[in-house]
Short mmCIF file of the C-alpha atoms (twelve columns), coordinates in Angstrom:
data_MODEL
# 
_entry.id   MODEL 
# 
loop_
_atom_site.group_PDB 
_atom_site.id 
_atom_site.type_symbol 
_atom_site.label_atom_id 
_atom_site.label_alt_id 
_atom_site.label_comp_id 
_atom_site.label_asym_id 
_atom_site.label_seq_id 
_atom_site.Cartn_x 
_atom_site.Cartn_y 
_atom_site.Cartn_z 
_atom_site.pdbx_PDB_model_num 
ATOM 1   C CA . UNK A 1   -10.334 -22.373 -11.455 1 
ATOM 2   C CA . UNK A 2   -7.094  -24.198 -10.659 1 
ATOM 3   C CA . UNK A 3   -4.461  -24.209 -13.397 1 
ATOM 4   C CA . UNK A 4   -4.231  -27.483 -15.264 1 
ATOM 5   C CA . UNK A 5   -1.387  -29.598 -14.039 1 
ATOM 6   C CA . UNK A 6   1.487   -30.369 -16.306 1 
ATOM 7   C CA . UNK A 7   0.960   -34.071 -16.688 1 
ATOM 8   C CA . UNK A 8   0.182   -35.933 -19.979 1 
ATOM 9   C CA . UNK A 9   -2.141  -38.924 -19.887 1 
ATOM 10  C CA . UNK A 10  -1.969  -41.417 -22.773 1 
ATOM 11  C CA . UNK A 11  -5.168  -43.192 -23.608 1 
ATOM 12  C CA . UNK A 12  -5.947  -45.758 -26.348 1 
ATOM 13  C CA . UNK A 13  -6.470  -49.358 -27.115 1 
ATOM 14  C CA . UNK A 14  -4.304  -52.054 -25.715 1 
ATOM 15  C CA . UNK A 15  -1.384  -52.345 -28.241 1 
ATOM 16  C CA . UNK A 16  -1.580  -48.701 -29.129 1 
ATOM 17  C CA . UNK A 17  1.810   -48.129 -27.588 1 
ATOM 18  C CA . UNK A 18  0.815   -46.273 -24.283 1 
ATOM 19  C CA . UNK A 19  3.596   -47.814 -22.161 1 
ATOM 20  C CA . UNK A 20  6.289   -47.906 -24.859 1 
ATOM 21  C CA . UNK A 21  5.617   -44.353 -26.081 1 
ATOM 22  C CA . UNK A 22  5.013   -43.169 -22.500 1 
ATOM 23  C CA . UNK A 23  8.563   -44.070 -21.270 1 
ATOM 24  C CA . UNK A 24  10.128  -42.452 -24.341 1 
ATOM 25  C CA . UNK A 25  7.953   -39.433 -24.184 1 
ATOM 26  C CA . UNK A 26  8.826   -38.938 -20.502 1 
ATOM 27  C CA . UNK A 27  12.483  -39.219 -21.445 1 
ATOM 28  C CA . UNK A 28  12.050  -36.564 -24.244 1 
ATOM 29  C CA . UNK A 29  10.204  -34.079 -21.894 1 
ATOM 30  C CA . UNK A 30  12.365  -34.777 -18.777 1 
ATOM 31  C CA . UNK A 31  9.261   -36.051 -16.969 1 
ATOM 32  C CA . UNK A 32  8.572   -39.037 -14.718 1 
ATOM 33  C CA . UNK A 33  6.617   -42.077 -16.056 1 
ATOM 34  C CA . UNK A 34  3.737   -43.797 -14.354 1 
ATOM 35  C CA . UNK A 35  2.251   -47.063 -15.723 1 
ATOM 36  C CA . UNK A 36  -1.056  -47.466 -13.802 1 
ATOM 37  C CA . UNK A 37  -1.122  -51.161 -14.774 1 
ATOM 38  C CA . UNK A 38  2.073   -51.554 -12.690 1 
ATOM 39  C CA . UNK A 39  0.537   -49.664 -9.695  1 
ATOM 40  C CA . UNK A 40  -2.455  -51.949 -9.952  1 
ATOM 41  C CA . UNK A 41  -0.173  -54.954 -9.910  1 
ATOM 42  C CA . UNK A 42  1.516   -53.723 -6.804  1 
ATOM 43  C CA . UNK A 43  -1.730  -52.988 -4.934  1 
ATOM 44  C CA . UNK A 44  -3.410  -56.194 -6.195  1 
ATOM 45  C CA . UNK A 45  -0.443  -58.326 -5.515  1 
ATOM 46  C CA . UNK A 46  0.051   -60.113 -8.895  1 
ATOM 47  C CA . UNK A 47  -0.211  -59.851 -12.738 1 
ATOM 48  C CA . UNK A 48  -3.259  -58.297 -14.146 1 
ATOM 49  C CA . UNK A 49  -4.619  -61.490 -15.454 1 
ATOM 50  C CA . UNK A 50  -4.039  -63.120 -11.966 1 
ATOM 51  C CA . UNK A 51  -5.921  -60.325 -10.226 1 
ATOM 52  C CA . UNK A 52  -8.786  -60.523 -12.653 1 
ATOM 53  C CA . UNK A 53  -8.977  -64.278 -12.071 1 
ATOM 54  C CA . UNK A 54  -8.906  -63.720 -8.200  1 
ATOM 55  C CA . UNK A 55  -11.324 -60.782 -7.799  1 
ATOM 56  C CA . UNK A 56  -13.245 -60.892 -11.158 1 
ATOM 57  C CA . UNK A 57  -13.981 -58.192 -13.806 1 
ATOM 58  C CA . UNK A 58  -16.025 -56.046 -11.438 1 
ATOM 59  C CA . UNK A 59  -13.460 -56.137 -8.619  1 
ATOM 60  C CA . UNK A 60  -10.717 -55.409 -11.074 1 
ATOM 61  C CA . UNK A 61  -12.603 -52.463 -12.559 1 
ATOM 62  C CA . UNK A 62  -13.087 -51.077 -9.048  1 
ATOM 63  C CA . UNK A 63  -9.373  -51.463 -8.130  1 
ATOM 64  C CA . UNK A 64  -8.373  -49.750 -11.441 1 
ATOM 65  C CA . UNK A 65  -10.789 -46.891 -10.844 1 
ATOM 66  C CA . UNK A 66  -9.419  -46.413 -7.418  1 
ATOM 67  C CA . UNK A 67  -5.800  -46.468 -8.574  1 
ATOM 68  C CA . UNK A 68  -6.479  -44.168 -11.519 1 
ATOM 69  C CA . UNK A 69  -8.526  -41.649 -9.630  1 
ATOM 70  C CA . UNK A 70  -5.937  -41.320 -6.848  1 
ATOM 71  C CA . UNK A 71  -2.927  -40.719 -9.021  1 
ATOM 72  C CA . UNK A 72  -1.169  -37.658 -7.644  1 
ATOM 73  C CA . UNK A 73  1.869   -36.768 -9.603  1 
ATOM 74  C CA . UNK A 74  3.614   -33.712 -11.154 1 
ATOM 75  C CA . UNK A 75  5.490   -33.391 -14.485 1 
ATOM 76  C CA . UNK A 76  4.619   -37.003 -15.386 1 
ATOM 77  C CA . UNK A 77  3.591   -39.050 -18.330 1 
ATOM 78  C CA . UNK A 78  0.861   -41.440 -17.268 1 
ATOM 79  C CA . UNK A 79  -0.200  -44.528 -19.060 1 
ATOM 80  C CA . UNK A 80  -3.425  -45.894 -17.683 1 
ATOM 81  C CA . UNK A 81  -4.921  -49.246 -18.850 1 
ATOM 82  C CA . UNK A 82  -7.003  -49.004 -21.964 1 
ATOM 83  C CA . UNK A 83  -10.222 -49.530 -19.957 1 
ATOM 84  C CA . UNK A 84  -9.646  -46.388 -17.849 1 
ATOM 85  C CA . UNK A 85  -12.071 -44.564 -20.116 1 
ATOM 86  C CA . UNK A 86  -14.977 -46.603 -18.639 1 
ATOM 87  C CA . UNK A 87  -14.657 -44.708 -15.349 1 
ATOM 88  C CA . UNK A 88  -15.990 -41.268 -15.458 1 
ATOM 89  C CA . UNK A 89  -14.418 -40.658 -12.046 1 
ATOM 90  C CA . UNK A 90  -10.958 -41.607 -13.227 1 
ATOM 91  C CA . UNK A 91  -11.232 -39.710 -16.472 1 
ATOM 92  C CA . UNK A 92  -12.448 -36.510 -14.755 1 
ATOM 93  C CA . UNK A 93  -9.477  -36.829 -12.386 1 
ATOM 94  C CA . UNK A 94  -7.039  -37.181 -15.290 1 
ATOM 95  C CA . UNK A 95  -8.459  -34.231 -17.094 1 
ATOM 96  C CA . UNK A 96  -7.983  -32.161 -13.920 1 
ATOM 97  C CA . UNK A 97  -4.314  -33.149 -13.453 1 
ATOM 98  C CA . UNK A 98  -3.172  -32.939 -16.975 1 
ATOM 99  C CA . UNK A 99  -3.717  -33.202 -20.833 1 
ATOM 100 C CA . UNK A 100 -5.287  -36.322 -22.179 1 
ATOM 101 C CA . UNK A 101 -3.639  -37.586 -25.279 1 
ATOM 102 C CA . UNK A 102 -5.386  -40.358 -27.392 1 
ATOM 103 C CA . UNK A 103 -3.004  -42.638 -29.279 1 
ATOM 104 C CA . UNK A 104 -5.375  -43.458 -32.305 1 
ATOM 105 C CA . UNK A 105 -4.607  -46.709 -34.193 1 
ATOM 106 C CA . UNK A 106 -6.989  -48.287 -36.729 1 
ATOM 107 C CA . UNK A 107 -8.544  -51.664 -35.891 1 
ATOM 108 C CA . UNK A 108 -6.281  -53.630 -38.326 1 
ATOM 109 C CA . UNK A 109 -3.171  -52.403 -36.619 1 
ATOM 110 C CA . UNK A 110 -4.606  -53.111 -33.182 1 
ATOM 111 C CA . UNK A 111 -5.651  -56.640 -34.244 1 
ATOM 112 C CA . UNK A 112 -2.128  -57.246 -35.609 1 
ATOM 113 C CA . UNK A 113 -0.432  -56.168 -32.507 1 
ATOM 114 C CA . UNK A 114 -2.784  -58.137 -30.068 1 
ATOM 115 C CA . UNK A 115 -2.254  -61.807 -30.660 1 
ATOM 116 C CA . UNK A 116 -2.710  -62.760 -26.957 1 
ATOM 117 C CA . UNK A 117 -5.363  -60.358 -25.625 1 
ATOM 118 C CA . UNK A 118 -6.280  -62.487 -22.555 1 
ATOM 119 C CA . UNK A 119 -2.588  -62.813 -21.611 1 
ATOM 120 C CA . UNK A 120 -2.444  -58.923 -21.525 1 
ATOM 121 C CA . UNK A 121 -5.061  -58.771 -18.906 1 
ATOM 122 C CA . UNK A 122 -7.740  -57.266 -21.085 1 
ATOM 123 C CA . UNK A 123 -11.211 -57.525 -19.749 1 
ATOM 124 C CA . UNK A 124 -13.622 -58.877 -22.330 1 
ATOM 125 C CA . UNK A 125 -17.258 -59.625 -21.621 1 
ATOM 126 C CA . UNK A 126 -18.494 -63.111 -22.550 1 
ATOM 127 C CA . UNK A 127 -18.877 -63.294 -26.301 1 
ATOM 128 C CA . UNK A 128 -17.183 -59.914 -26.912 1 
ATOM 129 C CA . UNK A 129 -14.719 -59.636 -29.643 1 
ATOM 130 C CA . UNK A 130 -11.750 -57.387 -30.073 1 
ATOM 131 C CA . UNK A 131 -13.755 -55.571 -32.724 1 
ATOM 132 C CA . UNK A 132 -16.686 -54.968 -30.304 1 
ATOM 133 C CA . UNK A 133 -14.302 -53.709 -27.792 1 
ATOM 134 C CA . UNK A 134 -12.636 -51.354 -30.261 1 
ATOM 135 C CA . UNK A 135 -15.868 -49.969 -31.425 1 
ATOM 136 C CA . UNK A 136 -17.094 -49.460 -27.903 1 
ATOM 137 C CA . UNK A 137 -13.868 -47.733 -26.630 1 
ATOM 138 C CA . UNK A 138 -13.096 -45.546 -29.598 1 
ATOM 139 C CA . UNK A 139 -16.169 -43.365 -28.781 1 
ATOM 140 C CA . UNK A 140 -14.948 -42.837 -25.265 1 
ATOM 141 C CA . UNK A 141 -11.301 -42.198 -26.275 1 
ATOM 142 C CA . UNK A 142 -12.612 -39.470 -28.597 1 
ATOM 143 C CA . UNK A 143 -14.809 -38.053 -25.879 1 
ATOM 144 C CA . UNK A 144 -12.117 -37.586 -23.405 1 
ATOM 145 C CA . UNK A 145 -9.140  -36.646 -25.658 1 
ATOM 146 C CA . UNK A 146 -7.604  -33.112 -25.407 1 
ATOM 147 C CA . UNK A 147 -5.148  -34.063 -28.236 1 
ATOM 148 C CA . UNK A 148 -5.614  -36.940 -30.747 1 
ATOM 149 C CA . UNK A 149 -2.403  -38.511 -32.385 1 
ATOM 150 C CA . UNK A 150 -3.120  -40.676 -35.378 1 
ATOM 151 C CA . UNK A 151 -0.366  -43.258 -35.341 1 
ATOM 152 C CA . UNK A 152 -1.178  -44.958 -38.647 1 
ATOM 153 C CA . UNK A 153 2.001   -45.530 -40.613 1 
ATOM 154 C CA . UNK A 154 4.192   -43.995 -38.025 1 
ATOM 155 C CA . UNK A 155 6.978   -45.732 -35.978 1 
ATOM 156 C CA . UNK A 156 7.583   -44.992 -32.241 1 
ATOM 157 C CA . UNK A 157 10.016  -42.119 -32.905 1 
ATOM 158 C CA . UNK A 158 7.750   -40.388 -35.373 1 
ATOM 159 C CA . UNK A 159 4.779   -40.850 -32.985 1 
ATOM 160 C CA . UNK A 160 6.738   -39.162 -30.229 1 
ATOM 161 C CA . UNK A 161 7.901   -36.334 -32.521 1 
ATOM 162 C CA . UNK A 162 4.237   -35.763 -33.534 1 
ATOM 163 C CA . UNK A 163 3.143   -35.646 -29.807 1 
ATOM 164 C CA . UNK A 164 6.042   -33.307 -28.727 1 
ATOM 165 C CA . UNK A 165 5.253   -30.942 -31.782 1 
ATOM 166 C CA . UNK A 166 1.496   -30.998 -30.757 1 
ATOM 167 C CA . UNK A 167 2.344   -30.244 -27.061 1 
ATOM 168 C CA . UNK A 168 4.584   -27.351 -28.036 1 
ATOM 169 C CA . UNK A 169 1.756   -26.022 -30.285 1 
ATOM 170 C CA . UNK A 170 -0.797  -26.292 -27.473 1 
ATOM 171 C CA . UNK A 171 1.376   -24.487 -25.015 1 
ATOM 172 C CA . UNK A 172 1.861   -21.364 -27.322 1 
# 
């Protein structure tokens, strides 16, 4: 079996800090940073919410899966969109190229951070609430996570310290 690549993939709800923490974690590790939402915006030619409006939820999910399943990097921190966990193909790929880290936040914190969920390009089904989405996704985040980092009560720096300590512990 091939050696697991040296990438770190951050998964978690929108608002859990994947992009913010990803950039700072990459700096702390001396790694590159890849935000797959930015790759999707480049390929889709617009903001996430514009792409969703143009090609619909299903078209967007396909584009997202194609982008996520084809990320080919080395020594990088990758922050995919929160819905990446719906794609078995993408998650299988991420687990092959690195270590999946789940940034876990309780629902109250997520709800507080996400005042404008539609503006963030989050795909909600008709009638689906943020709580429904949270309950649906947490099971998947837990399924795919190699490492889980509980962020409750931590600021960004403390979260990064916790991740780095866990990474170092895993590599012993």
